[in-house]
CSV table of C-alpha atoms in Angstrom, one decimal:
chain,number,residue,atom,x,y,z
A,1,SER,CA,-67.2,-120.2,-25.5
A,2,TYR,CA,-67.5,-118.0,-28.1
A,3,VAL,CA,-65.6,-114.1,-27.2
A,4,LEU,CA,-66.4,-110.9,-29.1
A,5,THR,CA,-63.5,-108.8,-28.3
A,6,GLN,CA,-64.1,-104.6,-28.6
A,7,PRO,CA,-61.9,-102.5,-27.8
A,8,PRO,CA,-62.9,-100.9,-24.7
A,9,SER,CA,-62.5,-96.8,-26.1
A,10,VAL,CA,-62.9,-94.9,-29.1
A,11,SER,CA,-62.2,-91.2,-29.7
A,12,VAL,CA,-63.0,-89.0,-32.8
A,13,ALA,CA,-63.4,-85.2,-33.8
A,14,PRO,CA,-66.8,-84.2,-34.6
A,15,GLY,CA,-67.1,-84.7,-38.4
A,16,LYS,CA,-64.5,-87.2,-38.6
A,17,THR,CA,-65.0,-91.1,-39.3
A,18,ALA,CA,-65.1,-93.9,-36.1
A,19,ARG,CA,-64.4,-97.1,-36.7
A,20,ILE,CA,-65.5,-99.8,-33.9
A,21,THR,CA,-64.0,-103.2,-34.3
A,22,CYS,CA,-65.8,-106.5,-32.8
A,23,GLY,CA,-63.4,-109.7,-33.3
A,24,GLY,CA,-64.2,-113.3,-32.8
A,25,ASN,CA,-62.6,-116.3,-34.3
A,26,ASN,CA,-64.2,-116.6,-37.8
A,27,ILE,CA,-67.1,-114.0,-37.3
A,28,GLY,CA,-67.2,-113.3,-41.0
A,29,SER,CA,-69.4,-116.5,-41.1
A,30,LYS,CA,-71.7,-114.9,-38.5
A,31,SER,CA,-74.4,-112.4,-38.5
A,32,VAL,CA,-73.4,-109.6,-36.4
A,33,HIS,CA,-75.4,-106.7,-34.8
A,34,TRP,CA,-74.8,-103.5,-33.3
A,35,TYR,CA,-76.5,-101.8,-30.5
A,36,GLN,CA,-76.2,-98.0,-29.2
A,37,GLN,CA,-76.2,-97.1,-25.8
A,38,LYS,CA,-76.4,-93.6,-24.0
A,39,PRO,CA,-76.2,-93.1,-20.1
A,40,GLY,CA,-79.7,-94.3,-18.3
A,41,GLN,CA,-81.2,-95.3,-21.6
A,42,ALA,CA,-81.8,-98.8,-23.2
A,43,PRO,CA,-79.9,-100.2,-26.3
A,44,VAL,CA,-81.0,-99.1,-29.7
A,45,LEU,CA,-80.2,-101.8,-32.5
A,46,VAL,CA,-78.5,-99.8,-35.3
A,47,ILE,CA,-77.0,-102.8,-37.6
A,48,TYR,CA,-78.3,-105.9,-38.0
A,49,TYR,CA,-77.3,-108.7,-40.4
A,50,ASP,CA,-73.6,-106.9,-40.6
A,51,SER,CA,-74.8,-103.9,-42.6
A,52,ASP,CA,-78.5,-103.3,-42.8
A,53,ARG,CA,-80.1,-100.3,-40.7
A,54,PRO,CA,-83.2,-100.4,-39.0
A,55,SER,CA,-85.8,-97.6,-40.1
A,56,GLY,CA,-85.1,-94.3,-38.3
A,57,ILE,CA,-81.1,-94.9,-38.1
A,58,PRO,CA,-79.3,-92.2,-40.0
A,59,GLU,CA,-77.2,-93.7,-43.1
A,60,ARG,CA,-74.2,-92.3,-41.5
A,61,PHE,CA,-73.9,-95.6,-39.8
A,62,SER,CA,-72.9,-98.8,-41.6
A,63,GLY,CA,-71.5,-102.0,-40.7
A,64,SER,CA,-69.4,-104.5,-42.3
A,65,ASN,CA,-67.9,-108.1,-41.4
A,66,SER,CA,-65.0,-110.1,-42.9
A,67,GLY,CA,-62.8,-113.0,-41.8
A,68,ASN,CA,-62.1,-112.2,-37.7
A,69,THR,CA,-63.2,-108.7,-37.5
A,70,ALA,CA,-66.8,-106.9,-37.9
A,71,THR,CA,-66.6,-103.1,-37.8
A,72,LEU,CA,-69.2,-100.3,-36.8
A,73,THR,CA,-68.5,-97.5,-39.0
A,74,ILE,CA,-69.7,-93.7,-37.8
A,75,SER,CA,-69.3,-91.2,-40.7
A,76,ARG,CA,-69.8,-87.2,-39.9
A,77,VAL,CA,-69.7,-88.2,-36.3
A,78,GLU,CA,-72.3,-85.7,-33.8
A,79,ALA,CA,-72.2,-85.0,-30.4
A,80,GLY,CA,-75.4,-86.8,-30.1
A,81,ASP,CA,-73.2,-90.2,-31.3
A,82,GLU,CA,-71.0,-90.2,-27.9
A,83,ALA,CA,-72.3,-93.4,-26.6
A,84,ASP,CA,-71.2,-97.4,-25.9
A,85,TYR,CA,-71.7,-99.4,-28.6
A,86,TYR,CA,-72.1,-103.3,-28.2
A,87,CYS,CA,-71.9,-105.9,-31.1
A,88,GLN,CA,-74.0,-109.2,-30.6
A,89,VAL,CA,-73.9,-112.5,-32.3
A,90,TRP,CA,-75.4,-115.6,-31.9
A,91,ASP,CA,-73.2,-119.2,-31.4
A,92,SER,CA,-74.4,-122.0,-32.6
A,93,SER,CA,-72.0,-123.9,-30.8
A,94,SER,CA,-73.7,-123.3,-27.5
A,95,ASP,CA,-76.7,-121.9,-28.5
A,96,ASN,CA,-75.9,-118.9,-26.5
A,97,VAL,CA,-76.3,-115.0,-27.2
A,98,VAL,CA,-73.0,-113.2,-26.8
A,99,PHE,CA,-72.3,-109.6,-26.5
A,100,GLY,CA,-68.9,-107.7,-27.0
A,101,GLY,CA,-67.7,-106.2,-24.1
A,102,GLY,CA,-68.8,-102.9,-25.1
A,103,THR,CA,-66.6,-99.7,-26.8
A,104,LYS,CA,-67.3,-96.0,-25.5
A,105,LEU,CA,-67.2,-93.9,-27.8
A,106,THR,CA,-66.2,-90.1,-27.1
A,107,VAL,CA,-66.5,-87.2,-29.4
A,108,LEU,CA,-63.5,-85.1,-28.9
B,1,GLN,CA,-95.8,-99.3,-32.3
B,2,LEU,CA,-94.1,-101.9,-30.5
B,3,GLN,CA,-93.4,-101.2,-26.9
B,4,LEU,CA,-92.0,-103.3,-23.7
B,5,GLN,CA,-92.4,-102.8,-20.2
B,6,GLU,CA,-90.9,-104.7,-17.1
B,7,SER,CA,-92.3,-105.0,-14.1
B,8,GLY,CA,-91.2,-106.4,-10.7
B,9,PRO,CA,-89.8,-105.9,-7.0
B,10,GLY,CA,-86.4,-103.9,-7.4
B,11,LEU,CA,-85.4,-105.1,-4.1
B,12,VAL,CA,-85.1,-109.4,-3.7
B,13,LYS,CA,-83.1,-110.8,-0.7
B,14,PRO,CA,-80.1,-113.2,-1.3
B,15,SER,CA,-80.8,-116.6,-1.9
B,16,GLU,CA,-84.4,-116.1,-3.2
B,17,THR,CA,-85.7,-115.5,-6.1
B,18,LEU,CA,-85.7,-112.8,-8.7
B,19,SER,CA,-89.1,-112.5,-10.8
B,20,LEU,CA,-90.0,-109.8,-13.7
B,21,THR,CA,-92.8,-109.8,-16.3
B,22,CYS,CA,-92.6,-108.0,-19.3
B,23,THR,CA,-95.9,-106.4,-20.6
B,24,VAL,CA,-96.1,-106.5,-24.5
B,25,SER,CA,-98.1,-103.3,-26.1
B,26,GLY,CA,-98.4,-102.4,-29.5
B,27,GLY,CA,-98.4,-106.2,-31.1
B,28,SER,CA,-99.3,-109.4,-30.3
B,29,ILE,CA,-96.7,-112.0,-28.5
B,30,SER,CA,-98.2,-115.0,-30.4
B,31,SER,CA,-96.8,-114.1,-33.5
B,32,SER,CA,-95.6,-116.4,-35.1
B,33,SER,CA,-92.3,-114.2,-35.7
B,34,TYR,CA,-90.4,-114.2,-32.7
B,35,TYR,CA,-89.0,-115.0,-30.1
B,36,TRP,CA,-89.2,-112.5,-26.9
B,37,GLY,CA,-86.0,-112.4,-24.2
B,38,TRP,CA,-84.4,-111.7,-21.4
B,39,ILE,CA,-81.1,-109.5,-21.0
B,40,ARG,CA,-79.2,-107.9,-18.0
B,41,GLN,CA,-76.8,-105.4,-17.3
B,42,PRO,CA,-74.9,-105.0,-13.8
B,43,PRO,CA,-74.1,-101.3,-12.9
B,44,GLY,CA,-71.3,-100.1,-15.0
B,45,LYS,CA,-70.5,-103.3,-16.4
B,46,GLY,CA,-71.6,-104.9,-20.2
B,47,LEU,CA,-75.0,-106.7,-21.6
B,48,GLU,CA,-75.5,-110.7,-20.8
B,49,TRP,CA,-78.3,-112.3,-22.4
B,50,ILE,CA,-80.3,-114.5,-19.9
B,51,GLY,CA,-83.0,-116.6,-22.3
B,52,SER,CA,-85.0,-116.4,-25.2
B,53,ILE,CA,-88.8,-117.7,-25.1
B,54,TYR,CA,-91.7,-118.2,-28.6
B,55,TYR,CA,-95.2,-118.1,-27.6
B,56,SER,CA,-95.0,-121.7,-27.8
B,57,GLY,CA,-93.4,-121.7,-25.0
B,58,SER,CA,-90.0,-123.2,-26.7
B,59,THR,CA,-87.2,-121.7,-24.8
B,60,TYR,CA,-83.5,-120.9,-24.9
B,61,TYR,CA,-81.1,-120.0,-22.0
B,62,ASN,CA,-77.6,-119.0,-21.5
B,63,PRO,CA,-75.6,-121.6,-20.2
B,64,SER,CA,-73.9,-119.9,-17.8
B,65,LEU,CA,-77.9,-119.2,-16.1
B,66,LYS,CA,-79.9,-122.5,-17.2
B,67,SER,CA,-79.6,-124.1,-14.1
B,68,ARG,CA,-81.3,-121.0,-12.4
B,69,VAL,CA,-83.7,-119.1,-15.3
B,70,THR,CA,-87.3,-119.8,-15.9
B,71,ILE,CA,-89.0,-117.8,-18.6
B,72,SER,CA,-92.6,-118.5,-19.2
B,73,VAL,CA,-95.0,-117.1,-21.7
B,74,ASP,CA,-99.2,-115.8,-21.0
B,75,THR,CA,-100.6,-114.7,-24.3
B,76,SER,CA,-104.0,-114.2,-23.1
B,77,LYS,CA,-102.2,-111.1,-21.0
B,78,ASN,CA,-99.7,-110.5,-23.6
B,79,GLN,CA,-96.9,-111.0,-21.3
B,80,PHE,CA,-93.7,-113.2,-20.6
B,81,SER,CA,-91.8,-113.4,-17.3
B,82,LEU,CA,-88.6,-114.2,-15.7
B,83,LYS,CA,-87.7,-116.2,-12.8
B,84,LEU,CA,-84.1,-116.3,-11.3
B,85,SER,CA,-83.5,-118.4,-8.4
B,86,SER,CA,-80.6,-118.6,-5.5
B,87,VAL,CA,-79.7,-114.7,-6.4
B,88,THR,CA,-76.4,-113.4,-4.8
B,89,ALA,CA,-75.3,-109.5,-5.3
B,90,ALA,CA,-73.9,-111.0,-8.5
B,91,ASP,CA,-77.4,-110.8,-10.0
B,92,THR,CA,-77.5,-107.2,-9.4
B,93,ALA,CA,-78.3,-105.5,-12.8
B,94,VAL,CA,-80.9,-103.4,-14.8
B,95,TYR,CA,-82.8,-106.3,-16.3
B,96,TYR,CA,-84.4,-105.6,-20.1
B,97,CYS,CA,-86.9,-107.4,-22.1
B,98,ALA,CA,-86.9,-107.1,-26.0
B,99,ARG,CA,-87.9,-108.3,-28.8
B,100,HIS,CA,-86.1,-111.3,-30.4
B,101,MET,CA,-86.1,-110.9,-34.2
B,102,GLY,CA,-85.0,-112.9,-37.2
B,103,LYS,CA,-84.1,-116.4,-37.4
B,104,VAL,CA,-82.9,-117.9,-33.9
B,105,THR,CA,-79.1,-118.7,-35.3
B,106,GLU,CA,-78.9,-114.9,-36.9
B,107,SER,CA,-81.2,-113.3,-34.6
B,108,TRP,CA,-81.0,-109.9,-32.8
B,109,PHE,CA,-82.8,-108.0,-30.2
B,110,ASP,CA,-85.2,-104.6,-31.5
B,111,PRO,CA,-86.6,-103.1,-29.6
B,112,TRP,CA,-86.1,-103.2,-26.1
B,113,GLY,CA,-88.0,-102.3,-22.7
B,114,GLN,CA,-86.5,-99.2,-20.6
B,115,GLY,CA,-85.1,-101.7,-17.9
B,116,THR,CA,-85.7,-102.3,-13.7
B,117,LEU,CA,-83.1,-102.0,-11.5
B,118,VAL,CA,-83.0,-105.3,-9.2
B,119,THR,CA,-81.1,-105.1,-6.5
B,120,VAL,CA,-79.9,-108.2,-4.2
B,121,SER,CA,-79.6,-107.0,-0.7
B,122,SER,CA,-80.6,-107.8,3.1
């Protein structure tokens, strides 16, 4: 089955740039989507189709996808960005939705 | 604005069947553009997709859960439902329903319901 690998944690100072990676075999050939989940809340879509932002998501959130790694980039990080972030793809070989294990973003 | 709300028992006994319903408001579940999905999250752990259904009844299930899962839709009530049989403590989780958007092979979930905690315990 297809596996998505995320770092368990990423730390960044306010105002700096955070990069959260999502690794998978030839993930560049798939559409990657990203979710933000704050404690006690449901996940919220922040990036779809690798790099598109839903309405209401700040331009500080961006995404890229190439080769074996997709990346969620958060610029000018704020305290309110502290959350768990999950990547997600559709695995056509097994007709299965796959989520990464999640990355906890800590704002120092 | 589309909203989804999960409902159902918060406590289920081992070996029994977990049953949840998701009520969709602010839009029609019969829209030809979307599937409707269930995702769960064990306490302190990550997200796991359970399955999704189209208004016509066409379904996709997580292969690891397929033998125990049934998802159905009631367009007259704008609802879709989840049944998970033979539950164990490992099925204890927050269960979310969500709109499943885009072409299936490129799809994502937006928006999500608030989630409901289901505990499996005797």
